[in-house]
């Protein structure tokens, strides 16, 4: 006889007894191994391997995306009992495996068995929620459940309105220009400089009419967020933390994302970063990945200013559930269609860039995006005569990079932009740095177009 399916139960109120009795009915092939009073107890039971399926109330206190992710990491599938006050989409956004109508014992047993089978066969489809049961409270209105009570996929509901691209801008320590590159790349993708160039007719003719896309700049640097200060925005309302919180609760929709990401010029929106570095636990990967998914629906380009560090916190490696300080950066690198890697064009910066490119191969998440290497602040005063050739040679020789993108040094222009709280594209559109970032934008467009 097959071993009984072990179930952890964390159901609130009077329904709890009914659920436990239904699951434990003779011949069900199911054993309720723990009746958990709260989420902490459920997580502990999951971590201890006490069950392979969890049946939870939709309104279980503290149930969020991070908690569901933890259970799934521990090999526990999560079934949520639908609840009037918690729309199915919310539960789906939390990452639960299925939503089951309450008081439908047949559907519950089917869902538990299906989940246990999925655990056994190791089929780890992304946690797309399925709705099982009679319909009614908590169910979707326009997509009734099938008659036999089996699953129906509701993942196709919220079809994306756009399919935007994510660009992660990363670079080693030493302020190589990650934020400057993120900001100016975002401005170039959004055609922000072209209006300003209109005032300088010659420059406009040179570059032709820039393409204008909707762009979102996300400050995900958990060590030194600076986009808000750089653009002179109020920094007491970290947009990214707010939308990450909503994402963690399964409540991040496009209007919420748009509300926290104001337009700062042209078609450029900004999600500001955490105001104090100590707030990094507010940006767990499970939430940031949802933010980036939503962003793809909101805008054509999402540019993420990443922190410099990419390793997993080593002291915490034994604890796979411990929050990771670099989680937001790692989530961006994993999600990115293009990873822009920025280094400074001087002897120290190039050496760090070469090592950084190696480090990027060892990050604890898969990074599949196309890589574009940028050497910033190319100047002869730091590398001698013919600095472009020197930088190209060094990167080809030591890192095997033969198509580095060069950005010249323009301290006066960048300082003026900093002083005015604007992008360089708006402040000094004729700066050669702007032309270099326009070129980078064209390159990013080209590599993503080629990748389709
Ligand atoms: N091409 C450039 N020419 C001149 N100055 C530049 C250039 N790029 C960046 N800078 C200046 O270098 C400084 C650091 O740039 P930035 O803040 O973009 O680096 P970062 O890598 O984001 O640093 P942090 O580690 O603080 O996040 C800023 O003062 C910026 O204006
Ligand atoms: Mg920065």
Coordinates of C-alpha atoms and ligand atoms in Angstrom, one line a residue:
X1 CA 0.0 0.0 0.0
X2 CA 1.3 3.5 -0.8
X3 CA 2.4 5.5 2.1
X4 CA -0.2 8.1 3.3
X5 CA 0.2 11.6 2.1
X6 CA 1.3 13.8 5.0
X7 CA -0.5 17.1 5.4
X8 CA 0.2 20.1 7.6
X9 CA -3.0 21.9 8.4
X10 CA -3.1 25.6 9.3
X11 CA -6.7 26.5 9.0
X12 CA -8.4 29.2 11.1
X13 CA -11.7 29.0 13.0
X14 CA -14.4 26.3 12.9
X15 CA -13.5 25.1 9.4
X16 CA -10.4 23.6 10.9
X17 CA -12.2 20.5 12.3
X18 CA -14.1 19.9 9.1
X19 CA -10.9 20.0 7.0
X20 CA -9.0 17.7 9.4
X21 CA -11.9 15.2 9.5
X22 CA -12.3 15.3 5.7
X23 CA -8.6 14.7 5.1
X24 CA -8.3 12.0 7.7
X25 CA -11.4 10.1 6.6
X26 CA -10.9 6.3 6.4
X27 CA -9.5 5.3 3.1
X28 CA -8.4 8.8 2.1
X29 CA -4.8 7.8 2.0
X30 CA -4.0 11.1 3.8
X31 CA -2.7 11.7 7.3
X32 CA -2.8 15.1 9.0
X33 CA 0.6 15.2 10.7
X34 CA 0.3 18.6 12.3
X35 CA -2.5 21.0 13.2
X36 CA -0.7 24.3 13.3
X37 CA -2.0 27.2 15.3
X38 CA -0.2 29.9 13.3
X39 CA 2.2 30.5 10.5
X40 CA 5.4 30.1 12.6
X41 CA 4.3 26.6 13.6
X42 CA 3.5 25.8 10.0
X43 CA 6.9 27.0 8.8
X44 CA 8.7 25.0 11.5
X45 CA 6.7 21.9 10.6
X46 CA 7.5 22.4 7.0
X47 CA 11.2 22.8 7.7
X48 CA 11.2 19.7 9.9
X49 CA 9.8 17.7 6.9
X50 CA 6.6 16.8 8.8
X51 CA 4.4 17.0 5.6
X52 CA 4.5 17.3 1.9
X53 CA 1.3 19.4 1.5
X54 CA 0.1 22.3 3.6
X55 CA -3.6 23.3 3.7
X56 CA -3.9 26.9 4.9
X57 CA -6.6 29.5 5.4
X58 CA -6.3 32.3 2.9
X59 CA -6.4 34.7 5.7
X60 CA -3.8 33.0 7.9
X61 CA -1.9 35.9 9.6
X62 CA 1.4 36.6 8.0
X63 CA 0.9 34.4 5.0
X64 CA 2.8 36.2 2.2
X65 CA 4.9 35.3 -0.8
X66 CA 8.1 34.8 1.3
X67 CA 6.3 32.3 3.6
X68 CA 4.8 30.4 0.6
X69 CA 8.2 30.4 -1.0
X70 CA 9.8 29.0 2.2
X71 CA 7.4 26.2 2.3
X72 CA 7.9 25.3 -1.3
X73 CA 11.7 25.4 -0.8
X74 CA 11.2 22.9 2.0
X75 CA 9.3 20.6 -0.5
X76 CA 5.8 21.5 0.8
X77 CA 3.0 22.3 -1.7
X78 CA 0.6 24.9 -0.5
X79 CA -3.2 24.7 -0.9
X80 CA -5.1 27.7 0.2
X81 CA -8.8 27.6 1.2
X82 CA -10.6 30.4 -0.6
X83 CA -11.9 33.2 1.5
X84 CA -14.4 35.9 0.6
X85 CA -12.1 38.7 1.6
X86 CA -9.1 37.4 -0.3
X87 CA -9.5 37.4 -4.0
X88 CA -8.1 34.4 -5.9
X89 CA -5.7 36.7 -7.7
X90 CA -4.1 37.6 -4.4
X91 CA -3.6 34.0 -3.5
X92 CA -2.2 33.3 -6.9
X93 CA 0.2 36.2 -6.5
X94 CA 1.4 34.7 -3.2
X95 CA 2.6 31.6 -5.2
X96 CA 0.3 29.0 -3.7
X97 CA -0.1 25.8 -5.8
X98 CA -3.9 25.8 -5.7
X99 CA -6.9 27.5 -4.3
X100 CA -9.6 25.2 -3.0
X101 CA -13.2 26.2 -2.3
X102 CA -14.1 25.7 1.4
X103 CA -16.4 22.9 2.4
X104 CA -15.9 21.0 -0.9
X105 CA -14.3 17.8 0.5
X106 CA -14.0 16.1 -2.9
X107 CA -12.1 19.0 -4.4
X108 CA -9.8 19.2 -1.3
X109 CA -8.9 15.6 -1.4
X110 CA -8.2 15.8 -5.2
X111 CA -6.1 18.8 -4.7
X112 CA -4.1 17.2 -1.9
X113 CA -3.5 14.1 -3.9
X114 CA -2.5 16.1 -7.0
X115 CA -0.1 18.2 -4.9
X116 CA 1.5 15.1 -3.4
X117 CA 1.9 13.5 -6.9
X118 CA 3.6 16.7 -8.0
X119 CA 6.0 16.5 -5.1
X120 CA 6.7 12.8 -5.8
X121 CA 7.3 13.3 -9.5
X122 CA 9.3 16.5 -8.8
X123 CA 7.3 18.4 -11.4
X124 CA 8.0 22.0 -10.3
X125 CA 6.0 24.1 -12.6
X126 CA 5.9 27.7 -11.5
X127 CA 3.4 28.0 -8.8
X128 CA 0.4 28.9 -10.9
X129 CA -2.7 28.7 -8.8
X130 CA -5.4 26.5 -9.7
X131 CA -9.0 26.9 -8.5
X132 CA -10.7 23.7 -7.4
X133 CA -14.2 23.2 -6.1
X134 CA -17.7 24.4 -6.7
X135 CA -17.0 28.0 -7.4
X136 CA -18.9 30.7 -5.5
X137 CA -17.2 32.6 -2.8
X138 CA -13.6 33.3 -3.5
X139 CA -13.8 31.9 -7.0
X140 CA -13.3 33.8 -10.2
X141 CA -16.6 35.1 -11.6
X142 CA -15.9 34.9 -15.3
X143 CA -14.2 31.5 -15.4
X144 CA -16.4 28.9 -13.7
X145 CA -14.8 25.7 -12.4
X146 CA -15.1 22.5 -14.4
X147 CA -17.8 20.1 -13.4
X148 CA -15.6 17.4 -12.1
X149 CA -14.0 19.7 -9.6
X150 CA -10.6 19.3 -11.2
X151 CA -8.1 22.1 -11.7
X152 CA -8.4 24.8 -14.2
X153 CA -5.6 27.1 -14.9
X154 CA -6.3 30.7 -14.1
X155 CA -2.9 31.9 -14.9
X156 CA -3.9 33.1 -18.3
X157 CA -6.3 35.6 -16.7
X158 CA -4.3 38.8 -16.2
X159 CA -2.6 38.5 -19.6
X160 CA 0.3 40.9 -19.8
X161 CA -0.4 44.2 -21.5
X162 CA 3.2 44.5 -22.5
X163 CA 6.2 42.3 -22.6
X164 CA 8.9 44.7 -21.5
X165 CA 12.6 44.0 -21.1
X166 CA 14.7 44.2 -17.9
X167 CA 18.2 45.6 -18.0
X168 CA 20.3 45.1 -14.8
X169 CA 23.2 47.5 -14.5
X170 CA 25.9 46.1 -12.3
X171 CA 29.5 46.8 -11.6
X172 CA 32.1 46.2 -8.9
X173 CA 32.8 48.4 -5.9
X174 CA 34.5 51.7 -6.3
X175 CA 31.7 53.8 -7.7
X176 CA 32.4 52.9 -11.4
X177 CA 29.2 54.6 -12.5
X178 CA 26.4 52.1 -12.0
X179 CA 23.9 54.8 -11.1
X180 CA 25.1 57.2 -13.8
X181 CA 24.9 54.4 -16.4
X182 CA 21.5 53.3 -15.2
X183 CA 20.1 56.8 -15.3
X184 CA 21.6 57.8 -18.6
X185 CA 20.7 54.5 -20.3
X186 CA 17.1 54.9 -19.0
X187 CA 17.1 58.4 -20.3
X188 CA 18.4 57.3 -23.7
X189 CA 15.9 54.4 -24.0
X190 CA 13.1 56.9 -23.1
X191 CA 14.3 59.4 -25.7
X192 CA 14.7 61.9 -22.8
X193 CA 17.6 63.8 -24.3
X194 CA 16.1 64.2 -27.8
X195 CA 13.8 67.0 -26.6
X196 CA 16.7 68.9 -25.1
X197 CA 18.7 68.3 -28.3
X198 CA 15.9 69.9 -30.2
X199 CA 17.2 73.1 -28.8
X200 CA 20.6 72.3 -30.3
X201 CA 19.5 71.6 -33.9
X202 CA 22.8 70.2 -35.0
X203 CA 23.0 67.5 -32.4
X204 CA 19.4 66.4 -33.2
X205 CA 20.2 66.0 -36.9
X206 CA 23.2 63.9 -36.0
X207 CA 21.4 61.3 -34.0
X208 CA 18.2 61.4 -35.9
X209 CA 14.9 61.1 -34.1
X210 CA 15.4 59.0 -31.0
X211 CA 12.9 56.3 -30.2
X212 CA 10.7 57.0 -27.2
X213 CA 9.8 54.1 -25.0
X214 CA 8.3 54.0 -21.5
X215 CA 11.1 53.3 -19.1
X216 CA 11.2 52.5 -15.4
X217 CA 14.4 53.1 -13.4
X218 CA 14.6 51.0 -10.3
X219 CA 17.1 51.7 -7.5
X220 CA 17.9 48.3 -6.1
X221 CA 21.2 49.2 -4.5
X222 CA 20.8 48.0 -0.9
X223 CA 24.2 49.5 0.2
X224 CA 23.9 53.0 -1.1
X225 CA 20.7 53.9 -2.9
X226 CA 21.2 57.2 -4.7
X227 CA 18.7 57.7 -7.5
X228 CA 16.4 59.8 -5.4
X229 CA 19.2 62.1 -4.3
X230 CA 20.6 62.2 -7.8
X231 CA 17.3 63.4 -9.2
X232 CA 16.4 65.7 -6.3
X233 CA 13.4 63.6 -5.4
X234 CA 11.9 63.4 -1.9
X235 CA 13.6 60.4 -0.4
X236 CA 11.4 59.6 2.5
X237 CA 9.1 57.4 0.4
X238 CA 11.1 54.5 -1.0
X239 CA 9.0 53.4 -3.9
X240 CA 10.7 50.0 -4.3
X241 CA 10.2 49.0 -0.7
X242 CA 6.5 50.0 -0.9
X243 CA 5.8 47.9 -4.1
X244 CA 7.9 45.0 -2.7
X245 CA 5.7 45.0 0.4
X246 CA 2.6 44.9 -1.8
X247 CA 4.2 42.2 -3.9
X248 CA 4.9 40.1 -0.8
X249 CA 1.3 40.3 0.2
X250 CA 0.1 39.4 -3.3
X251 CA -1.4 42.8 -3.8
X252 CA 0.9 44.4 -6.5
X253 CA -1.2 45.5 -9.4
X254 CA -0.3 47.9 -12.2
X255 CA -2.0 51.0 -10.7
X256 CA -0.1 50.4 -7.4
X257 CA 3.2 50.1 -9.2
X258 CA 2.5 53.2 -11.3
X259 CA 1.5 55.2 -8.2
X260 CA 4.8 54.5 -6.5
X261 CA 6.8 55.1 -9.6
X262 CA 6.2 58.7 -10.6
X263 CA 7.2 60.1 -14.0
X264 CA 10.2 62.3 -13.5
X265 CA 10.6 63.5 -17.1
X266 CA 9.5 62.5 -20.5
X267 CA 8.4 58.9 -20.3
X268 CA 10.8 58.0 -17.5
X269 CA 9.4 56.6 -14.2
X270 CA 11.5 56.1 -11.1
X271 CA 11.1 53.6 -8.2
X272 CA 13.4 55.1 -5.5
X273 CA 15.5 52.8 -3.3
X274 CA 15.6 52.2 0.5
X275 CA 16.3 55.3 2.4
X276 CA 18.5 53.6 5.0
X277 CA 20.8 50.7 4.2
X278 CA 19.5 48.9 7.2
X279 CA 16.1 48.5 5.5
X280 CA 17.5 45.9 3.1
X281 CA 15.3 43.1 4.6
X282 CA 12.4 44.9 3.0
X283 CA 13.6 43.8 -0.4
X284 CA 13.5 40.0 -0.5
X285 CA 14.0 38.2 -3.8
X286 CA 10.5 36.7 -3.7
X287 CA 9.0 40.2 -3.8
X288 CA 11.5 41.9 -6.1
X289 CA 11.0 39.3 -8.8
X290 CA 7.3 40.1 -8.8
X291 CA 8.0 43.8 -9.0
X292 CA 10.1 43.2 -12.1
X293 CA 7.5 41.0 -13.6
X294 CA 4.8 43.7 -13.1
X295 CA 7.3 46.3 -14.5
X296 CA 7.5 44.3 -17.7
X297 CA 3.7 44.9 -18.1
X298 CA 4.0 48.6 -17.2
X299 CA 6.9 49.8 -19.4
X300 CA 9.0 48.7 -22.4
X301 CA 12.2 48.9 -20.4
X302 CA 13.0 48.4 -16.8
X303 CA 16.6 49.5 -15.9
X304 CA 17.8 48.3 -12.5
X305 CA 20.6 50.1 -10.6
X306 CA 22.1 47.1 -8.7
X307 CA 24.4 47.0 -5.6
X308 CA 28.0 46.1 -6.1
X309 CA 28.0 42.8 -4.1
X310 CA 26.6 39.6 -5.6
X311 CA 27.8 36.8 -3.3
X312 CA 25.4 35.0 -1.1
X313 CA 26.0 35.9 2.6
X314 CA 28.4 33.2 3.4
X315 CA 27.8 33.0 7.2
X316 CA 24.1 32.4 6.4
X317 CA 24.6 29.8 3.7
X318 CA 23.6 27.0 6.1
X319 CA 20.3 28.7 6.6
X320 CA 18.6 28.9 3.2
X321 CA 15.8 30.9 4.7
X322 CA 17.8 33.7 6.1
X323 CA 17.2 37.0 4.3
X324 CA 20.0 38.0 2.0
X325 CA 21.3 41.5 1.7
X326 CA 22.1 41.1 -1.9
X327 CA 18.8 39.5 -2.7
X328 CA 17.4 42.5 -4.7
X329 CA 20.6 42.6 -6.9
X330 CA 20.5 38.9 -7.4
X331 CA 16.8 38.9 -8.3
X332 CA 17.5 41.7 -10.9
X333 CA 20.5 39.8 -12.4
X334 CA 18.4 36.6 -12.6
X335 CA 15.5 38.4 -14.3
X336 CA 17.5 40.5 -16.6
X337 CA 17.4 40.2 -20.4
X338 CA 20.5 42.2 -20.6
X339 CA 23.2 42.7 -17.9
X340 CA 25.3 45.8 -18.3
X341 CA 28.6 45.5 -16.4
X342 CA 30.3 48.8 -15.7
X343 CA 33.9 49.4 -14.7
X344 CA 36.0 52.5 -14.4
X345 CA 38.6 52.9 -17.1
X346 CA 41.7 53.3 -14.9
X347 CA 44.2 50.6 -13.7
X348 CA 42.3 49.9 -10.5
X349 CA 38.9 49.9 -12.1
X350 CA 39.9 47.7 -15.0
X351 CA 41.3 45.1 -12.6
X352 CA 38.1 45.2 -10.6
X353 CA 36.1 44.9 -13.7
X354 CA 38.0 41.8 -14.9
X355 CA 37.5 40.2 -11.5
X356 CA 33.9 41.3 -11.4
X357 CA 33.3 39.5 -14.7
X358 CA 34.6 36.4 -13.1
X359 CA 32.5 36.9 -10.0
X360 CA 29.4 37.2 -12.1
X361 CA 29.9 33.6 -13.4
X362 CA 29.8 32.4 -9.8
X363 CA 26.7 34.2 -8.5
X364 CA 24.3 31.9 -6.7
X365 CA 21.5 32.5 -9.3
X366 CA 21.3 31.7 -13.0
X367 CA 22.2 34.8 -15.0
X368 CA 21.1 34.2 -18.6
X369 CA 20.9 37.8 -19.9
X370 CA 23.1 39.1 -22.7
X371 CA 26.2 40.8 -21.3
X372 CA 27.3 44.2 -22.3
X373 CA 30.6 45.5 -20.8
X374 CA 31.0 49.2 -20.3
X375 CA 34.3 51.0 -19.5
X376 CA 33.3 54.4 -18.0
X377 CA 35.3 57.6 -17.6
X378 CA 37.8 56.7 -20.4
X379 CA 40.5 59.3 -20.1
X380 CA 44.2 59.6 -21.0
X381 CA 45.1 61.1 -17.7
X382 CA 44.5 57.7 -16.0
X383 CA 45.7 55.3 -18.7
X384 CA 48.0 57.3 -20.9
X385 CA 47.9 58.2 -24.6
X386 CA 45.3 56.5 -26.8
X387 CA 43.1 55.5 -23.8
X388 CA 40.4 53.8 -25.9
X389 CA 42.9 51.4 -27.4
X390 CA 44.5 50.8 -24.0
X391 CA 41.2 49.9 -22.4
X392 CA 40.1 47.7 -25.3
X393 CA 43.4 45.8 -25.2
X394 CA 43.4 45.3 -21.5
X395 CA 39.8 43.9 -21.5
X396 CA 40.5 41.7 -24.5
X397 CA 43.6 40.3 -23.0
X398 CA 42.5 39.7 -19.4
X399 CA 38.8 39.1 -19.7
X400 CA 38.3 38.0 -23.3
X401 CA 36.0 40.9 -23.9
X402 CA 36.4 42.2 -27.4
X403 CA 33.4 44.4 -27.7
X404 CA 33.6 46.8 -24.7
X405 CA 31.5 49.9 -24.9
X406 CA 33.4 53.0 -24.0
X407 CA 32.1 56.1 -22.2
X408 CA 34.3 59.1 -22.0
X409 CA 35.0 61.2 -19.0
X410 CA 33.0 64.4 -18.5
X411 CA 33.3 65.6 -14.9
X412 CA 32.0 69.1 -15.6
X413 CA 28.9 67.8 -17.4
X414 CA 28.1 65.2 -14.8
X415 CA 28.6 67.7 -12.0
X416 CA 26.2 70.1 -13.7
X417 CA 23.6 67.4 -14.0
X418 CA 24.1 66.5 -10.3
X419 CA 23.7 70.1 -9.3
X420 CA 20.5 70.5 -11.3
X421 CA 19.0 67.2 -10.3
X422 CA 18.5 66.2 -13.9
X423 CA 19.9 63.6 -16.3
X424 CA 22.9 64.5 -18.3
X425 CA 20.8 63.9 -21.4
X426 CA 18.6 66.9 -20.3
X427 CA 21.3 69.0 -18.8
X428 CA 24.1 68.7 -21.4
X429 CA 22.7 66.8 -24.4
X430 CA 25.7 67.6 -26.5
X431 CA 28.1 66.0 -24.0
X432 CA 30.0 63.1 -25.6
X433 CA 28.9 61.0 -22.7
X434 CA 25.3 61.4 -23.9
X435 CA 26.3 60.1 -27.3
X436 CA 28.0 57.1 -25.7
X437 CA 24.9 56.3 -23.7
X438 CA 22.7 56.7 -26.8
X439 CA 25.1 54.2 -28.4
X440 CA 24.7 51.9 -25.4
X441 CA 20.9 52.1 -25.7
X442 CA 21.1 51.1 -29.3
X443 CA 23.3 48.2 -28.4
X444 CA 20.9 47.1 -25.7
X445 CA 18.0 47.3 -28.2
X446 CA 20.0 45.3 -30.7
X447 CA 21.0 42.5 -28.3
X448 CA 17.4 42.1 -27.1
X449 CA 16.0 42.1 -30.6
X450 CA 18.6 39.5 -31.6
X451 CA 17.7 37.3 -28.6
X452 CA 14.0 37.0 -29.6
Ligands
LIG1 N1 31.5 59.3 -17.5 C1 31.7 60.1 -16.4 N2 32.4 61.2 -16.5 C2 32.5 62.0 -15.3 N3 32.1 61.6 -14.2 C3 31.4 60.5 -14.0 C4 31.1 59.7 -15.2 N4 30.4 58.6 -14.7 C5 30.2 58.8 -13.4 N5 30.8 59.9 -13.0 C6 30.8 60.5 -11.6 O1 31.3 59.5 -10.8 C7 30.7 59.5 -9.5 C8 30.2 58.1 -9.2 O2 29.2 57.7 -10.1 P1 28.0 56.9 -9.8 O3 27.3 57.4 -8.6 O4 27.2 56.7 -11.0 O5 28.7 55.5 -9.4 P2 28.1 54.2 -8.7 O6 28.9 53.1 -9.3 O7 26.6 54.2 -8.8 O8 28.6 54.5 -7.2 P3 28.0 53.9 -5.8 O9 29.0 52.8 -5.4 O10 28.0 55.1 -4.9 O11 26.6 53.4 -6.1 C9 29.6 60.5 -9.6 O12 30.0 61.7 -9.0 C10 29.4 60.7 -11.1 O13 28.9 62.0 -11.4
LIG2 MG1 25.2 54.0 -7.3

